[in-house]
């Protein structure tokens, strides 16, 4: 198995649903012992270990990380996946929402990493993988706040990789396109024409469909594994070609 994680211990934030749950399950299937941090960890069933944490509260994060590491018996892999979304232009989101999204998507990542670093420094196979987004590298309509938060995650990933490479800690991120998750499902349900909105989201990715959560999980598992031992400071796009491809329009039929 390329992504053999036997004997390693992993922690996944936001691991009770969507990309986080798919990632936690795959890491477990690859042989890792896996703990999940989430506001509601009940979606993470055994063999996953669930711990309640609010990424907006430093004390909550520190307590949950310590409890998770204690239950796992160590820590080798941290997947900073938890985040919240926002729709609108810069004119649409109030200050309170800007503070909330940046606090969870950026500072929440910092809180978790800060609590995990002492444990990761003791690992011979330490890896951090951050869930970023295509929104960090492509201008998407109605995603100003979300894009700003993910742009920060991309820059933070590179800075962290530089800071910790000599400690033996690799840091990378994945940049998913539009993923078929519960959050996207809620956005579609709220649209005036959900079917037309889904078709538009499918159509903006060259593959013609949404990315699946297991596809993103597979990229995270690779970056987290010792097989990627020379990969650090890298953003891996899992976006159906959205970032790099420029296709000609299909001819009329």
PDB file of C-alpha atoms in Angstrom, residues 13 23 36 42 74 78 90 96 111 114 122 124 129 157 159 176 190 200 202 210 215 229 240 245:
ATOM      1  CA  UNK A  13     -10.360  18.635  12.612  1.00  0.00           C
ATOM      2  CA  UNK A  23     -10.246  11.705   5.315  1.00  0.00           C
ATOM      3  CA  UNK A  36     -11.487  13.523  15.195  1.00  0.00           C
ATOM      4  CA  UNK A  42     -20.967  11.922  16.774  1.00  0.00           C
ATOM      5  CA  UNK A  74       1.133  10.143  20.263  1.00  0.00           C
ATOM      6  CA  UNK A  78      -2.438  16.699  11.759  1.00  0.00           C
ATOM      7  CA  UNK A  90     -17.209  42.527  -0.081  1.00  0.00           C
ATOM      8  CA  UNK A  96     -19.046  40.201  12.527  1.00  0.00           C
ATOM      9  CA  UNK A 111      -4.796  27.184  17.464  1.00  0.00           C
ATOM     10  CA  UNK A 114       0.024  25.375  18.066  1.00  0.00           C
ATOM     11  CA  UNK A 122       8.493  13.965  18.771  1.00  0.00           C
ATOM     12  CA  UNK A 124       9.805  10.681  12.988  1.00  0.00           C
ATOM     13  CA  UNK A 129      -2.002  18.908   5.801  1.00  0.00           C
ATOM     14  CA  UNK A 157       0.901  26.739   4.689  1.00  0.00           C
ATOM     15  CA  UNK A 159       5.208  29.937   5.970  1.00  0.00           C
ATOM     16  CA  UNK A 176     -10.199  21.294  -3.699  1.00  0.00           C
ATOM     17  CA  UNK A 190     -31.103  27.696  -0.811  1.00  0.00           C
ATOM     18  CA  UNK A 200     -23.494  25.582 -13.171  1.00  0.00           C
ATOM     19  CA  UNK A 202     -20.630  21.045 -12.405  1.00  0.00           C
ATOM     20  CA  UNK A 210     -18.271  18.162  -8.610  1.00  0.00           C
ATOM     21  CA  UNK A 215     -11.030  12.180  -3.931  1.00  0.00           C
ATOM     22  CA  UNK A 229       8.580  12.368   2.514  1.00  0.00           C
ATOM     23  CA  UNK A 240     -11.216  18.678 -11.855  1.00  0.00           C
ATOM     24  CA  UNK A 245      -7.035  24.058 -17.745  1.00  0.00           C
TER      25      UNK A 245
END
